[in-house]
XYZ file of C-alpha atoms in Angstrom:
224
model
C -22.225 209.773 341.357
C -18.481 209.852 340.618
C -17.863 207.137 343.205
C -20.409 204.851 341.568
C -18.824 205.399 338.158
C -15.397 204.554 339.583
C -16.716 201.335 341.115
C -18.373 200.258 337.867
C -15.235 201.084 335.870
C -13.065 199.139 338.306
C -15.416 196.158 338.200
C -15.493 196.126 334.382
C -11.710 196.409 334.058
C -11.244 193.741 336.717
C -13.726 191.462 334.961
C -11.825 191.833 331.689
C -8.589 191.001 333.471
C -10.162 187.979 335.179
C -11.525 186.551 331.906
C -8.174 187.188 330.232
C -6.399 185.356 333.052
C -8.643 182.319 332.600
C -7.997 182.382 328.853
C -4.222 182.685 329.233
C -4.148 179.771 331.673
C -5.850 177.451 329.177
C -4.325 178.690 325.908
C -1.585 176.541 324.296
C 0.080 179.491 322.537
C 2.709 180.243 325.153
C 5.571 179.158 322.935
C 5.319 179.178 319.150
C 7.762 177.560 316.721
C 10.204 179.998 315.128
C 10.907 179.955 311.382
C 14.554 180.974 311.075
C 17.583 179.908 309.062
C 16.976 176.430 307.614
C 13.736 175.891 309.512
C 11.436 176.875 306.636
C 8.673 174.325 307.172
C 6.011 176.999 307.284
C 3.056 174.637 306.826
C 3.526 173.273 310.345
C 3.226 175.331 313.523
C 4.029 174.037 316.981
C 2.344 175.485 320.070
C 3.429 174.758 323.615
C 1.223 175.680 326.566
C 0.882 174.928 330.246
C -1.366 171.904 329.791
C -0.844 170.662 326.234
C 1.144 171.080 323.059
C -0.446 171.353 319.624
C 0.692 170.903 316.028
C -1.171 172.833 313.384
C -0.662 171.890 309.746
C -1.362 174.327 306.906
C -4.041 176.144 308.947
C -6.354 173.199 308.315
C -5.667 170.402 310.751
C -4.614 170.735 314.369
C -3.706 167.988 316.801
C -3.277 168.600 320.534
C -1.962 166.306 323.220
C -2.043 166.805 326.970
C 1.280 166.420 328.724
C 1.709 162.943 330.173
C 3.462 164.269 333.278
C 4.316 167.558 334.897
C 7.968 166.528 334.733
C 7.748 166.698 330.932
C 7.514 170.478 331.208
C 10.438 172.829 331.497
C 10.982 174.407 334.951
C 9.536 177.757 333.884
C 6.337 176.159 332.571
C 6.014 174.010 335.690
C 6.137 177.077 337.920
C 3.917 179.037 335.524
C 1.194 176.411 335.780
C 0.927 176.814 339.543
C 1.248 180.601 339.476
C -1.398 181.015 336.788
C -3.810 178.804 338.736
C -3.177 180.933 341.825
C -3.671 184.127 339.802
C -6.958 182.833 338.396
C -8.270 182.011 341.870
C -7.174 185.387 343.251
C -8.729 187.326 340.367
C -12.041 185.471 340.756
C -11.997 186.044 344.514
C -11.239 189.747 343.997
C -14.108 190.051 341.517
C -16.588 188.457 343.931
C -15.400 190.594 346.866
C -15.777 193.700 344.682
C -19.372 192.753 343.858
C -20.128 192.207 347.554
C -18.543 195.563 348.393
C -20.607 197.384 345.764
C -23.800 195.814 347.143
C -22.812 196.864 350.663
C -22.305 200.431 349.439
C -25.996 200.516 348.506
C -27.035 199.208 351.921
C -27.595 202.025 354.396
C -27.715 199.777 357.461
C -24.066 198.637 357.323
C -21.329 200.922 358.598
C -19.210 202.930 356.184
C -16.028 201.524 357.684
C -17.037 197.957 356.826
C -17.956 199.016 353.289
C -14.599 200.694 352.789
C -12.689 197.688 354.085
C -14.461 195.348 351.663
C -13.690 197.574 348.656
C -10.086 197.977 349.824
C -9.658 194.207 350.156
C -11.016 193.770 346.619
C -8.519 196.324 345.297
C -5.584 194.669 347.040
C -6.639 191.248 345.747
C -6.817 192.592 342.188
C -3.312 194.047 342.486
C -1.986 190.815 343.988
C -3.543 188.685 341.233
C -2.050 190.947 338.561
C 1.397 190.708 340.137
C 1.115 186.916 340.412
C 0.176 186.711 336.726
C 3.062 188.940 335.649
C 5.660 186.617 337.196
C 5.088 183.540 334.963
C 4.410 185.587 331.828
C 7.627 187.575 332.162
C 9.583 184.484 333.210
C 8.541 182.470 330.153
C 9.122 185.444 327.851
C 12.633 185.922 329.248
C 13.435 182.213 328.736
C 12.186 182.304 325.135
C 14.228 185.403 324.291
C 17.337 184.014 326.004
C 17.148 180.704 324.115
C 16.364 182.455 320.841
C 19.637 184.387 320.900
C 21.666 181.527 322.373
C 23.841 179.987 319.601
C 24.177 176.763 321.599
C 20.444 176.011 321.294
C 19.369 174.006 318.277
C 17.402 175.980 315.682
C 14.546 173.464 315.742
C 14.158 174.006 319.508
C 13.991 177.800 319.386
C 10.610 179.367 320.020
C 8.940 182.752 319.702
C 6.561 184.639 321.982
C 3.036 183.311 321.658
C -0.278 185.138 321.768
C -0.921 183.946 325.320
C 2.004 185.992 326.635
C 0.730 189.220 325.080
C -2.758 188.533 326.388
C -1.229 187.806 329.792
C 0.442 191.216 329.916
C -2.813 192.937 328.996
C -4.786 190.936 331.573
C -2.265 191.659 334.332
C -2.392 195.371 333.513
C -6.209 195.308 333.698
C -6.129 193.575 337.087
C -3.611 196.035 338.533
C -5.552 198.987 337.080
C -8.783 197.697 338.635
C -7.080 197.341 342.005
C -5.705 200.868 341.772
C -9.178 202.216 340.954
C -10.738 200.540 343.990
C -7.937 201.667 346.305
C -8.184 205.272 345.044
C -11.948 205.156 345.522
C -11.516 204.100 349.155
C -8.939 206.821 349.730
C -11.142 209.534 348.229
C -14.156 208.395 350.230
C -12.097 208.382 353.431
C -10.987 211.985 352.816
C -14.557 213.067 352.067
C -15.814 211.351 355.199
C -13.170 212.936 357.450
C -13.834 216.360 355.906
C -17.545 215.987 356.585
C -16.880 215.093 360.220
C -14.593 218.080 360.710
C -17.162 220.408 359.137
C -19.909 219.094 361.365
C -17.696 219.582 364.422
C -16.657 223.186 363.733
C -19.987 224.490 362.485
C -22.952 223.913 364.817
C -26.287 223.272 363.243
C -29.320 225.586 363.273
C -31.094 223.368 365.822
C -28.191 223.761 368.249
C -28.375 227.575 367.979
C -32.126 227.487 368.571
C -31.736 225.206 371.604
C -29.127 227.499 373.188
C -31.289 230.590 372.603
C -34.360 228.948 374.169
C -32.352 227.760 377.152
C -30.922 231.250 377.821
C -34.351 232.934 377.603
C -35.826 230.369 379.961
C -33.111 230.924 382.537
C -33.667 234.721 382.456
C -37.416 234.397 382.992
C -36.812 231.992 385.813
C -34.471 234.481 387.433
C -37.081 237.240 387.274
């Protein structure tokens, strides 16, 4: 009962992290224009993402344009594009493996060892996808903060942390938490299984006692 609840909780948390990863990959709000010093044009907001940049005017009109070339991106955004695509694929693969593992848990014909391996692989994939997502999010955030406090950077070129970065941190945490839940579930089940085997080895069953008693009585009668 507890094991089933852990699996469902891990699958839900992993699903939230997977959907968040897809959203972060497509969102343009990675870098947001900063309004500091003489840059007081508050009716225009600039968003820069992995695939496009958008200009929003007075919360009414928004225009977006896809980047003409990958070389138009900064090095951190170029690497982030590839890493976020890899994280999305890994999170989806982990989610599907987790579903397969949960279905195998309900199948009595398959061996427990195979079931445990599938759940463990799903947990490791979730942790790996969360780690892969953390790298670009933290990298871009570090670049934004470094340029923001750099006096050599023009004020018009300074940016602030966008909503996609915060969502990326939350999604990565959900993926890592889901992986930890699945790995802990496998560990707990392995301990329970080994304890059951040791108990069955040290304590003979009632049928074994009855068989030994019958065999001894038969040998005595045969001797007489």
